[in-house]
GROMACS .gro file of C-alpha atoms in nm:
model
  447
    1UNK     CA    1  14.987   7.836  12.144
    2UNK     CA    2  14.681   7.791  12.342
    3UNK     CA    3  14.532   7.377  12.359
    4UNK     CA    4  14.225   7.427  12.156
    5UNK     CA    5  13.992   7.146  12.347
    6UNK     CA    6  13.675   7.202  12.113
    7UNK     CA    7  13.853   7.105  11.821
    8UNK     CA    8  14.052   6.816  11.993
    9UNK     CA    9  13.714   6.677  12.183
   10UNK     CA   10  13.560   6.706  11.802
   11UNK     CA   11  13.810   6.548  11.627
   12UNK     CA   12  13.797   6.281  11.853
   13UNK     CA   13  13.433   6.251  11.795
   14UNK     CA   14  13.396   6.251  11.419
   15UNK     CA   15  13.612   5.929  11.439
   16UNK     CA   16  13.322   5.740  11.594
   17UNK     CA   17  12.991   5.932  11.575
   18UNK     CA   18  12.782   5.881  11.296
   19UNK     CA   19  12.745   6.230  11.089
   20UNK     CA   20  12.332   6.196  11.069
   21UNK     CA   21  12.341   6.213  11.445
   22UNK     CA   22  12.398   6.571  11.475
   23UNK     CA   23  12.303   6.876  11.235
   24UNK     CA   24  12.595   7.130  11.199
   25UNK     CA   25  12.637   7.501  11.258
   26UNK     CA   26  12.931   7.578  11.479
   27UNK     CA   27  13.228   7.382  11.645
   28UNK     CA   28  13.105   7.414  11.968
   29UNK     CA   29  13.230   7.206  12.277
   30UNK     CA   30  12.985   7.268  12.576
   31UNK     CA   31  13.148   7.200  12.907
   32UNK     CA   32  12.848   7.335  13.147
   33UNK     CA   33  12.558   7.573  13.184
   34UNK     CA   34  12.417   7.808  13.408
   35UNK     CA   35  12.077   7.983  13.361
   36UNK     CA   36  12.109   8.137  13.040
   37UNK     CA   37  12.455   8.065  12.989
   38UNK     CA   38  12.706   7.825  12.859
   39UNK     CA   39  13.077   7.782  12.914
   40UNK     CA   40  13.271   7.580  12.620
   41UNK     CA   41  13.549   7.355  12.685
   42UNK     CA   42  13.785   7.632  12.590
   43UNK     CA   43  13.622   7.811  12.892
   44UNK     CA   44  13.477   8.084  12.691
   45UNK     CA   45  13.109   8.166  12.792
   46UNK     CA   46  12.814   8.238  12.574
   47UNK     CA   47  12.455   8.362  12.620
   48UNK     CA   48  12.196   8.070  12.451
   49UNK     CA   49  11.922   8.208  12.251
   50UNK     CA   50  11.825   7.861  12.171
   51UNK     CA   51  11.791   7.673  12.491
   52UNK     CA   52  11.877   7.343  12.374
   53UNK     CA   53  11.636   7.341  12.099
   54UNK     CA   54  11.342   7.459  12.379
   55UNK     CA   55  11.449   7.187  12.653
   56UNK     CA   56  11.548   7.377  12.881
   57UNK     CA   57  11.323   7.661  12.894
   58UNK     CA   58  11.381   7.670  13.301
   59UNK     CA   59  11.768   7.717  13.201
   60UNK     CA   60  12.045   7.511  13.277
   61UNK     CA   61  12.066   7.391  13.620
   62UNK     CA   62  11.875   7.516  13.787
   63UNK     CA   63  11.916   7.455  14.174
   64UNK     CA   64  11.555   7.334  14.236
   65UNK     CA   65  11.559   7.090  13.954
   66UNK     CA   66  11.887   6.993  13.997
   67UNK     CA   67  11.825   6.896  14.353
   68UNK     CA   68  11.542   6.717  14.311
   69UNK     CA   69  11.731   6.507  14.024
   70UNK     CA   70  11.990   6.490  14.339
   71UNK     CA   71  11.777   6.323  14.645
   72UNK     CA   72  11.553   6.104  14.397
   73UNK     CA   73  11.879   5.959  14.226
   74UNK     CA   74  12.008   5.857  14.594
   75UNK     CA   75  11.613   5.720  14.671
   76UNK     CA   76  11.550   5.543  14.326
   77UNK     CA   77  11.736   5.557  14.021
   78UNK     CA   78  11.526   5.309  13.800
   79UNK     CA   79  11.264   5.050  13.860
   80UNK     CA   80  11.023   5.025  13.522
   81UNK     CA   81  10.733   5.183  13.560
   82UNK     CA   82  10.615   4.965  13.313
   83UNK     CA   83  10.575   4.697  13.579
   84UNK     CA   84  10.533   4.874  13.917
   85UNK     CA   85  10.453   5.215  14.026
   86UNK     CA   86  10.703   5.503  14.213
   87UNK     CA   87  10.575   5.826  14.408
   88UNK     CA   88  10.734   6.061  14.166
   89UNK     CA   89  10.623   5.926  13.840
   90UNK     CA   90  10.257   5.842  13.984
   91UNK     CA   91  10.229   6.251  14.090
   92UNK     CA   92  10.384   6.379  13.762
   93UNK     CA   93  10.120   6.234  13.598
   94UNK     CA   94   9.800   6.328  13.852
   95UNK     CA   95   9.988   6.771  13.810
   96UNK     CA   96   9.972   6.688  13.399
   97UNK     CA   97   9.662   6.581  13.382
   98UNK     CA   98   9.552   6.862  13.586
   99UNK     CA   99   9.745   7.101  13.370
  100UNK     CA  100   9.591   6.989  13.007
  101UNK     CA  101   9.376   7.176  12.846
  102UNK     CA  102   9.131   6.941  12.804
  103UNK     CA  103   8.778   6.894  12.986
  104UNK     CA  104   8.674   6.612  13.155
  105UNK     CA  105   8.907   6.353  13.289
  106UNK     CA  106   9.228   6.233  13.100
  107UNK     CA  107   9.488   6.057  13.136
  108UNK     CA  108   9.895   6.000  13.039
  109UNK     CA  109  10.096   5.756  12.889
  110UNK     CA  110  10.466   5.775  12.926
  111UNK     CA  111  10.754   5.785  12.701
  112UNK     CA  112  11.129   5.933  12.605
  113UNK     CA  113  11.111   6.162  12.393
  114UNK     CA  114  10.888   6.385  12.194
  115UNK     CA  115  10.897   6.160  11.862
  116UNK     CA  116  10.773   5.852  12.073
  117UNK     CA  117  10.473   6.055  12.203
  118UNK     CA  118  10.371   6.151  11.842
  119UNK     CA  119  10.414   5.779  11.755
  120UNK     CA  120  10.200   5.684  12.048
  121UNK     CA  121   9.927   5.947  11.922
  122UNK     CA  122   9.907   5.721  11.604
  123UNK     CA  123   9.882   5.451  11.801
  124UNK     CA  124   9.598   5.553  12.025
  125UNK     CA  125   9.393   5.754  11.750
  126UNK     CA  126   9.392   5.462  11.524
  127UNK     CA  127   9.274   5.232  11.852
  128UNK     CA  128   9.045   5.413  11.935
  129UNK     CA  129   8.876   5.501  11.573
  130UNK     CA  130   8.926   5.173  11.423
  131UNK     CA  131   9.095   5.390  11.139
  132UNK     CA  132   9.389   5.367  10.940
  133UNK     CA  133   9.466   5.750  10.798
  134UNK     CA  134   9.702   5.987  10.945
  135UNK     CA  135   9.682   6.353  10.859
  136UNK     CA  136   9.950   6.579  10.927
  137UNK     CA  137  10.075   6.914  10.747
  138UNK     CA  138  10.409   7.065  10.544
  139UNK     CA  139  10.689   7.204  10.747
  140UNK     CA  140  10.600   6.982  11.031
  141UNK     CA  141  10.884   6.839  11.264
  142UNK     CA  142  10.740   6.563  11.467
  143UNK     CA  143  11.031   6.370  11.549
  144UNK     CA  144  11.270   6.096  11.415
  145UNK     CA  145  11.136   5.755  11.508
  146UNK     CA  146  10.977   5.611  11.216
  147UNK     CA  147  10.645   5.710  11.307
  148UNK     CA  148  10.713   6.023  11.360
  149UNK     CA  149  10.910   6.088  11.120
  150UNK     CA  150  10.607   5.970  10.833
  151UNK     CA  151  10.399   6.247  10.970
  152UNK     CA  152  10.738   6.517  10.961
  153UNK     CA  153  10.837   6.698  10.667
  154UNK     CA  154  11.076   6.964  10.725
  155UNK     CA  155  11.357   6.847  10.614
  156UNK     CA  156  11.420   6.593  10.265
  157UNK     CA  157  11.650   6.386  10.464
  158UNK     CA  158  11.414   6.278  10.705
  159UNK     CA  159  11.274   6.088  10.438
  160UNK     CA  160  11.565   6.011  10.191
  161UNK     CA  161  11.687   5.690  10.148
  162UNK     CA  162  11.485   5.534  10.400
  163UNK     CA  163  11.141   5.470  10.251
  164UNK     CA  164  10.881   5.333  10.272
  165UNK     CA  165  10.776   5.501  10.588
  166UNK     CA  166  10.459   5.427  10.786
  167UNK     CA  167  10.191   5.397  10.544
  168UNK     CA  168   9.867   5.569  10.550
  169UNK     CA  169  10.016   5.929  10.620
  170UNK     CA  170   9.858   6.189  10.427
  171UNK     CA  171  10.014   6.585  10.410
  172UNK     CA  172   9.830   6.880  10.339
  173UNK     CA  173   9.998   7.243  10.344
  174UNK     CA  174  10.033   7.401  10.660
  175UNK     CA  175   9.879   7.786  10.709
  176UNK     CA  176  10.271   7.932  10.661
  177UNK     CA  177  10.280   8.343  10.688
  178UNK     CA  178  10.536   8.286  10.392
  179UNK     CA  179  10.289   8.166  10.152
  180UNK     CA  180  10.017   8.388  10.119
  181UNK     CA  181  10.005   8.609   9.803
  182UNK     CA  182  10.091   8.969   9.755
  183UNK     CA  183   9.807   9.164   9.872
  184UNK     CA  184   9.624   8.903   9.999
  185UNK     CA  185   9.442   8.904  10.279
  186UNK     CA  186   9.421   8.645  10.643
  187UNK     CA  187   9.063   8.581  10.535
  188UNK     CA  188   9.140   8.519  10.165
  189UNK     CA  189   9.440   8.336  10.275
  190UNK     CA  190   9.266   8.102  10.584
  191UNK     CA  191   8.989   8.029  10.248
  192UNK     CA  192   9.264   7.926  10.040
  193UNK     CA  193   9.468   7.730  10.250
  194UNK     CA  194   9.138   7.517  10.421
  195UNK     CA  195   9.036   7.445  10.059
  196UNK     CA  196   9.367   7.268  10.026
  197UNK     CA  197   9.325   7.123  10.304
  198UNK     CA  198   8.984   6.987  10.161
  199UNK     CA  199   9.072   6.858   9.860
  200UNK     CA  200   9.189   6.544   9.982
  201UNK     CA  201   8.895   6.477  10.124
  202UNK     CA  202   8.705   6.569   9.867
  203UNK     CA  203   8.896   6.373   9.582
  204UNK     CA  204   9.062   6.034   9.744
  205UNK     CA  205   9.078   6.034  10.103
  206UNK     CA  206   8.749   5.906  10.343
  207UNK     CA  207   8.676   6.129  10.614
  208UNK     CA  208   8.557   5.864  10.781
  209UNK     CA  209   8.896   5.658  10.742
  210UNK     CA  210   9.082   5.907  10.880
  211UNK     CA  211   9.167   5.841  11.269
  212UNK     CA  212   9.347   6.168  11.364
  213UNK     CA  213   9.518   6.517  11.202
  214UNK     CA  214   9.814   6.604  11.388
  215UNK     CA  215   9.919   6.977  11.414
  216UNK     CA  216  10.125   7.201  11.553
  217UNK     CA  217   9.966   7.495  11.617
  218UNK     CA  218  10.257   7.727  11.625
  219UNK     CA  219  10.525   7.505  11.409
  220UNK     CA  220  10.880   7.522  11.543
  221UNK     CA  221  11.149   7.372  11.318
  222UNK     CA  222  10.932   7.488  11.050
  223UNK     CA  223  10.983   7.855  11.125
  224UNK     CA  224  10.785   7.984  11.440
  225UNK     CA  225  10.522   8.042  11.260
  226UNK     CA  226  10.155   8.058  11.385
  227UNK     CA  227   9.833   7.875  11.219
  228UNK     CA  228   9.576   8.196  11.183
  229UNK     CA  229   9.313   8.104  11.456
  230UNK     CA  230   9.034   8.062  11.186
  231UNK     CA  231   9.191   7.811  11.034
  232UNK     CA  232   9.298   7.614  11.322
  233UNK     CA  233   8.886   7.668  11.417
  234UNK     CA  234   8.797   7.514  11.076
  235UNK     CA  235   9.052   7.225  11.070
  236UNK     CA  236   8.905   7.150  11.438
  237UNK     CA  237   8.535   7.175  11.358
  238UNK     CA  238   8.573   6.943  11.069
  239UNK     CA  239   8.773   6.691  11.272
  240UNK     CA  240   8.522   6.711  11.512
  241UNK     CA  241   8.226   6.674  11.231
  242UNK     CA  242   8.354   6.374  11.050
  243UNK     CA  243   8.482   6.160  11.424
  244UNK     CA  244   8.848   6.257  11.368
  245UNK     CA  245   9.067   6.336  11.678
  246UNK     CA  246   9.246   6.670  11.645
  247UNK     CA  247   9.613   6.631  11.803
  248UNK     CA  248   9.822   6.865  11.890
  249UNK     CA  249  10.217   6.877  11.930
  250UNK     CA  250  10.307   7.101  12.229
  251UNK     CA  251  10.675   6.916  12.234
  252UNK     CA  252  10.846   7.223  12.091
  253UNK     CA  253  10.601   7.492  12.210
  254UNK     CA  254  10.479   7.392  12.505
  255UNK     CA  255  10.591   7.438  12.868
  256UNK     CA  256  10.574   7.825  12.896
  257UNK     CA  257  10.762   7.902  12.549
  258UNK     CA  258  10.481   8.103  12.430
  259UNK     CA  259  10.339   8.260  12.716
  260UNK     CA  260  10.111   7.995  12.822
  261UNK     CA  261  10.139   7.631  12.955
  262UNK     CA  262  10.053   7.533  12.573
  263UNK     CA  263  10.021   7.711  12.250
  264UNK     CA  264   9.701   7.530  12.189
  265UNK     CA  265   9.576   7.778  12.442
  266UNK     CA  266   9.650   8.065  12.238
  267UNK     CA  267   9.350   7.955  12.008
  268UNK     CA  268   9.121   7.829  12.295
  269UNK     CA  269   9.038   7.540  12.084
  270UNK     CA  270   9.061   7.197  12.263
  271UNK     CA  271   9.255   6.890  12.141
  272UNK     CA  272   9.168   6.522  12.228
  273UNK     CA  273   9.529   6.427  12.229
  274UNK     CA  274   9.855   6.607  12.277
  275UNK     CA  275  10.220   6.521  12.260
  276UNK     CA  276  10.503   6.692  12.524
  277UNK     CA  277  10.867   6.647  12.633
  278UNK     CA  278  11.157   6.874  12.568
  279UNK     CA  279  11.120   7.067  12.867
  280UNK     CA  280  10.902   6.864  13.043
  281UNK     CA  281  11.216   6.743  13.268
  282UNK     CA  282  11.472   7.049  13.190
  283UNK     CA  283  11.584   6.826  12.892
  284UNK     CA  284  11.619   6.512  13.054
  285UNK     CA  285  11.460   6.195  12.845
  286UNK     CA  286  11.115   6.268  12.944
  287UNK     CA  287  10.798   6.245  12.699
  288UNK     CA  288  10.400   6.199  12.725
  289UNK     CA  289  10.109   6.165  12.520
  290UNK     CA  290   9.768   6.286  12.707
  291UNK     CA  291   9.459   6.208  12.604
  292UNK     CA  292   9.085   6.213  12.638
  293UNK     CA  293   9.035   5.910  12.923
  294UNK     CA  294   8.821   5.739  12.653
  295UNK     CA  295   9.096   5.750  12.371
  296UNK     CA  296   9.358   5.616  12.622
  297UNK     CA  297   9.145   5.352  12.741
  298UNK     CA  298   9.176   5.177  12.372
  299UNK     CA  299   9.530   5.042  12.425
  300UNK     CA  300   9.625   4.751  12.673
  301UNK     CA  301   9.958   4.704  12.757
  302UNK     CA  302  10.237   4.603  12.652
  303UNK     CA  303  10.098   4.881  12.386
  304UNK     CA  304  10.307   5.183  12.474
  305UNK     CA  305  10.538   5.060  12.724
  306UNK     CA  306  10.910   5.173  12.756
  307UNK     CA  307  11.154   5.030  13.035
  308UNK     CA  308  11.312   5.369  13.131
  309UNK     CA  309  11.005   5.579  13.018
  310UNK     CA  310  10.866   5.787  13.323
  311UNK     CA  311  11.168   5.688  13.541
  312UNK     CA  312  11.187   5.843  13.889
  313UNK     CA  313  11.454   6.083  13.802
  314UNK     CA  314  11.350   6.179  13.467
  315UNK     CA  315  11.004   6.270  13.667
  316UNK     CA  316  11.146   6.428  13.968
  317UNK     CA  317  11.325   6.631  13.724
  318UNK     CA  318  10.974   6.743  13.573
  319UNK     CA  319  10.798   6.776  13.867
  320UNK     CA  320  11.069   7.045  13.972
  321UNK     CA  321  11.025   7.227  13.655
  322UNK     CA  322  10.675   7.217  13.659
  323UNK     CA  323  10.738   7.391  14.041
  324UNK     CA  324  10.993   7.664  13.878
  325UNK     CA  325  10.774   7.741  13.610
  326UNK     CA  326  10.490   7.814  13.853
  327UNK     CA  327  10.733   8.003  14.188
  328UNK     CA  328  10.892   8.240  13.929
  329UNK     CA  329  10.578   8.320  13.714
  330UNK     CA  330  10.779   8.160  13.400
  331UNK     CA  331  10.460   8.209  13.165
  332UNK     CA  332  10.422   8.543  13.276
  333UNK     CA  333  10.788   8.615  13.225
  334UNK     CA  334  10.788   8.440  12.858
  335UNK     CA  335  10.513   8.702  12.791
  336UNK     CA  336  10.662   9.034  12.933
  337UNK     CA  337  11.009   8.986  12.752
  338UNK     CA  338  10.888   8.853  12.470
  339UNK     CA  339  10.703   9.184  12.404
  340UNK     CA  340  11.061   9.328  12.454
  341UNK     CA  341  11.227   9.068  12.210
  342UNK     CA  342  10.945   9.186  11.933
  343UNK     CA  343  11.032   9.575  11.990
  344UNK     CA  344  11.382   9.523  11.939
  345UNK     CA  345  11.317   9.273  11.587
  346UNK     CA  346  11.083   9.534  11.533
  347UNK     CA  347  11.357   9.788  11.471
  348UNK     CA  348  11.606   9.586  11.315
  349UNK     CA  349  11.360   9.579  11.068
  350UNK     CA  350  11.372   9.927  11.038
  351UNK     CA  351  11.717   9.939  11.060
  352UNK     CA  352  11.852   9.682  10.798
  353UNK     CA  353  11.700   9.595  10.477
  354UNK     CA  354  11.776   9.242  10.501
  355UNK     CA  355  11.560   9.177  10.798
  356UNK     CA  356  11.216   9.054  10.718
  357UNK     CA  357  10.846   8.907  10.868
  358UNK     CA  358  10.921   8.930  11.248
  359UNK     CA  359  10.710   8.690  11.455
  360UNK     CA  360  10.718   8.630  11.827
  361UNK     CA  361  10.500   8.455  12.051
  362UNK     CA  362  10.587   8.477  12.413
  363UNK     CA  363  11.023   8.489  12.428
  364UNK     CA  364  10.955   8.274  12.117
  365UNK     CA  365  11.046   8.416  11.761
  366UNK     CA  366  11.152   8.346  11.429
  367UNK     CA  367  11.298   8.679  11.212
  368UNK     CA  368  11.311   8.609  10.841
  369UNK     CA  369  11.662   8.742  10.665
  370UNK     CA  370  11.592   8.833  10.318
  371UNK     CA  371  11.724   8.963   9.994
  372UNK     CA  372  11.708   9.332   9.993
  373UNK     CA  373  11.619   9.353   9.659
  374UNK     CA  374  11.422   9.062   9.618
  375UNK     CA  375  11.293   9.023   9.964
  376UNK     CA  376  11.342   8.636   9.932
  377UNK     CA  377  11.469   8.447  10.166
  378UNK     CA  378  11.862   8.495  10.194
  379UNK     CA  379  12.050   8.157  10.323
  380UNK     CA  380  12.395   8.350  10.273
  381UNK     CA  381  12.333   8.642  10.460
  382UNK     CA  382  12.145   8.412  10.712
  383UNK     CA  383  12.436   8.182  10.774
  384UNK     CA  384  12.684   8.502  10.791
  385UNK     CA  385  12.473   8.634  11.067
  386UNK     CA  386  12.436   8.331  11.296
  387UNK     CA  387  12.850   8.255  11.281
  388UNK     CA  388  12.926   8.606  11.407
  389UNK     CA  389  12.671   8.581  11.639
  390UNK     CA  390  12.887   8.314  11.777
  391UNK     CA  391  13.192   8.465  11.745
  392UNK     CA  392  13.089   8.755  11.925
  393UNK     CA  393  12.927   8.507  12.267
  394UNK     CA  394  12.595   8.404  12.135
  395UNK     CA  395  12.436   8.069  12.004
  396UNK     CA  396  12.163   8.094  11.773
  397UNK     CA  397  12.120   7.897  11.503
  398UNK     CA  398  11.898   7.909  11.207
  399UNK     CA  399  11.563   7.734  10.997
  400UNK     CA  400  11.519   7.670  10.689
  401UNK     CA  401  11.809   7.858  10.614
  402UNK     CA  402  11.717   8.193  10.623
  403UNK     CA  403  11.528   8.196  10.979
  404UNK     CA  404  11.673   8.336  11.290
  405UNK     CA  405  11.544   8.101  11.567
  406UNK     CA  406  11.508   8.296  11.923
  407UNK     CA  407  11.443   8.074  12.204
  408UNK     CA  408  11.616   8.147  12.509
  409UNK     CA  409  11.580   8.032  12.855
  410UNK     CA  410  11.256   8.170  13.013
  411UNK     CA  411  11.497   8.231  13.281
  412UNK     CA  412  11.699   8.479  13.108
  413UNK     CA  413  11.766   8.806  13.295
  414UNK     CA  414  11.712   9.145  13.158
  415UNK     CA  415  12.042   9.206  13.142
  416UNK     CA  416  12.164   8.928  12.925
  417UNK     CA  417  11.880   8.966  12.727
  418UNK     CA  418  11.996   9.306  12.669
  419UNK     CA  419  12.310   9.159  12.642
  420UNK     CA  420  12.205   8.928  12.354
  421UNK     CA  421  12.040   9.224  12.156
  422UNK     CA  422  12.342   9.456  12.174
  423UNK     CA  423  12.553   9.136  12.025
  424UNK     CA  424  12.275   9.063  11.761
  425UNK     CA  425  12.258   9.432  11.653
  426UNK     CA  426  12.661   9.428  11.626
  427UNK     CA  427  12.628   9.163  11.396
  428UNK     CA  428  12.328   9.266  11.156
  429UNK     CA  429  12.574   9.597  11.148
  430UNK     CA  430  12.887   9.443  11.032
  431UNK     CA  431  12.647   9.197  10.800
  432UNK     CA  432  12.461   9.533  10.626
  433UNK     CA  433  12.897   9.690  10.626
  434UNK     CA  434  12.958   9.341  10.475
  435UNK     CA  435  13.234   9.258  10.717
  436UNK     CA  436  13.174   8.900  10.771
  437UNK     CA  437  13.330   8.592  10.582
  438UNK     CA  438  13.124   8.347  10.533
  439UNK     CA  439  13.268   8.044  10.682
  440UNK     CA  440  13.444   7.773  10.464
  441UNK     CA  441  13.160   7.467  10.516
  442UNK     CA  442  12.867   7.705  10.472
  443UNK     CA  443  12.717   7.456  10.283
  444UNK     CA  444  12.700   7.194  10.526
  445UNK     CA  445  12.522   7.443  10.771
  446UNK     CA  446  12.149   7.438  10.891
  447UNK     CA  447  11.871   7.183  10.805
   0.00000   0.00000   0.00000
């Protein structure tokens, strides 16, 4: 009998990990990565469609980045930049400043990941107002520091049994595709939804104690979905009206994933602070909050200091991505196959009845599986469809239940790609000949 090391390795594991560490879908091992492809400790290889949740939209090892992690890790591993400067870290920061999309002059603040750089937008917006209210929206996913996690809700336990979380966080629904009426229309809808948005305002919340709203404008975790532009342009406008700072969190979409640098670009609206990381070092612990100089000039240290935030590796690491996104025309790329991705969603939709709202920006989607009858959203069929994906050499998992998440590596070749639609199409088959068990801890799967 062959030595199963994924199971061993995992077995090992559950002994000693904590089980709120990790979310579960399949008992995966990895053992390396190449471009757009992992190799399990079992050896078996696999195409990612997910990309390490969108860290590593360059791929996985790539040779630039992984040399430069290579000669800065034999210059200078670690020496805080929270006392002295480096070379590396000091021109990461001088390329992203260049690279917001904000005019005039602005400036960075470091951290590790992307929750910490939402945490240190609440702490600069509420320096810099003299305000106490957060406002952020349903369905967000901000991250899981405590901050962060106050102005998140995607998932109940992100919130359960932990309370009370930062105070002075206020939610209003987010613009979500999936709730507008039958036969309503975007206008009706972007009317509706900013009315809601309102209503706090207009019932027990100040504008003018409110320091910032937070937003992603394409949400990730919460289902790839897209804010309609008008009422991204209204939520902006009355920020801007009442001296709130609109945010934005590019941690998920940024960095090429939709086509451009940031998805905030997609609405050519312009925030006065934004959070990245992710792929901002090819997945290494890498964050940063960027801001209007003016904002960032309301904190003094020790305010947002880390001792391994912006360390030489982590930002030679970035500052090679930031080169392999530009050489190989990544944003470009992200575009051009992501119009391929949406042609082939587009006709599994007219192939299978369970596939639903298709929605793709840059090789960035999220493909609703539904009830054929009902058309609601199917967690069962959803879950059935992601395991035999894996059995048959892909990972991609799912959100909120019934929503295929497609993020591969920007890197991804045309053949793989092709690759990964051929193995997706064999499984939506054997799913509508309902030849696939679904697997024994189904209900553990998925947020």
């Amino acid at each position: 009998m062959t030595k199963n090391r994924n199971q061993d390795l995992l077995q090992q594991e559950a002994k000693v990990v904590a089980p709120a560490s990790r979310i579960k879908y399949f008992d995966l091992v990895i053992k390396s990565g190449q471009g757009a492809e992992l190799t399990d400790e079992n050896g078996r290889t696999y195409l990612d469609l997910l990309a390490s949740a969108s860290a590593t939209n360059t791929g996985h090892c790539h040779p630039h980045v992984v040399a430069g992690i290579q000669q800065q890790a034999q210059q200078l591993i670690e020496y805080t930049p929270a006392y002295f400067a480096n070379r590396t870290t000091a021109e990461l920061a001088a390329r992203l400043a260049k690279l917001a999309p904000m005019s005039g002059p602005v400036q960075v603040a470091w951290g590790n990941s992307g929750s910490d750089a939402n945490d240190a937008i609440i702490k600069f917006a509420r320096a810099y107002t003299k305000r106490p209210y957060v406002v952020s929206f349903t369905g967000a996913y901000h991250g899981s520091t405590y901050g962060s996690m106050s102005v998140s809700s995607v998932s109940l336990n992100m919130s359960r049994k932990m309370g009370p979380l930062l105070p002075g966080v206020v939610r209003v629904p987010y613009p979500d595709v999936h709730d507008r009426l039958q036969g309503e229309s975007e206008s009706a809808f972007v009317q509706r939804l900013f009315k809601a948005f309102q209503q706090p305002f207009e019932t027990y919340l100040p504008a003018e104690e409110v320091a910032v709203i937070l937003i992603e404008p394409i949400q990730g975790d919460g289902g790839i979905v897209k804010a309609p532009q008008k009422y991204l342009e209204l939520v902006a406008n009355f920020a801007h009206q009442h001296g709130i700072l609109f945010a934005v969190d590019e941690v998920n979409q940024g960095m090429g994933r939709t086509g451009k640098w940031w998805s905030i670009q997609h609405f050519g609206i312009e925030p006065d602070l934004m959070s990245i990381g992710k792929s901002l070092a090819s997945g290494l612990p890498l964050s940063a909050v960027i801001g209007r100089q003016e904002i960032m000039a309301a904190l003094d240290a020790p305010a947002n200091v880390y001792t391994t935030a912006g360390n030489p590796v982590a930002t030679a690491a970035a500052n090679a991505t930031l080169d392999v996104i530009e050489t190989e025309n990544l944003l470009e790329r992200s575009q051009v196959l992501g119009v391929k991705a949406e042609q082939f969603f587009v006709q599994t939709q007219a192939k299978y009845d369970f596939v639903g709202d298709v929605r793709m920006y840059g090789l960035n989607g999220g493909i609703d599986i539904v009830d054929p009858k009902t058309k609601q959203p199917d967690t069962e069929r959803t879950t059935k469809l992601i395991t035999r994906i894996f059995e048959l050499g892909a990972v991609m998992i799912s959100l909120r239940g019934n929503i295929l998440r497609f993020q591969p590596p920007l890197v991804i070749t045309e053949e793989q790609l092709n690759q990964a639609f051929a193995i997706i199409d064999q499984a939506m088959f054997d799913l509508a000949n309902d030849q696939i068990q679904l697997p024994q801890n189904a209900a553990e799967i998925g947020w």
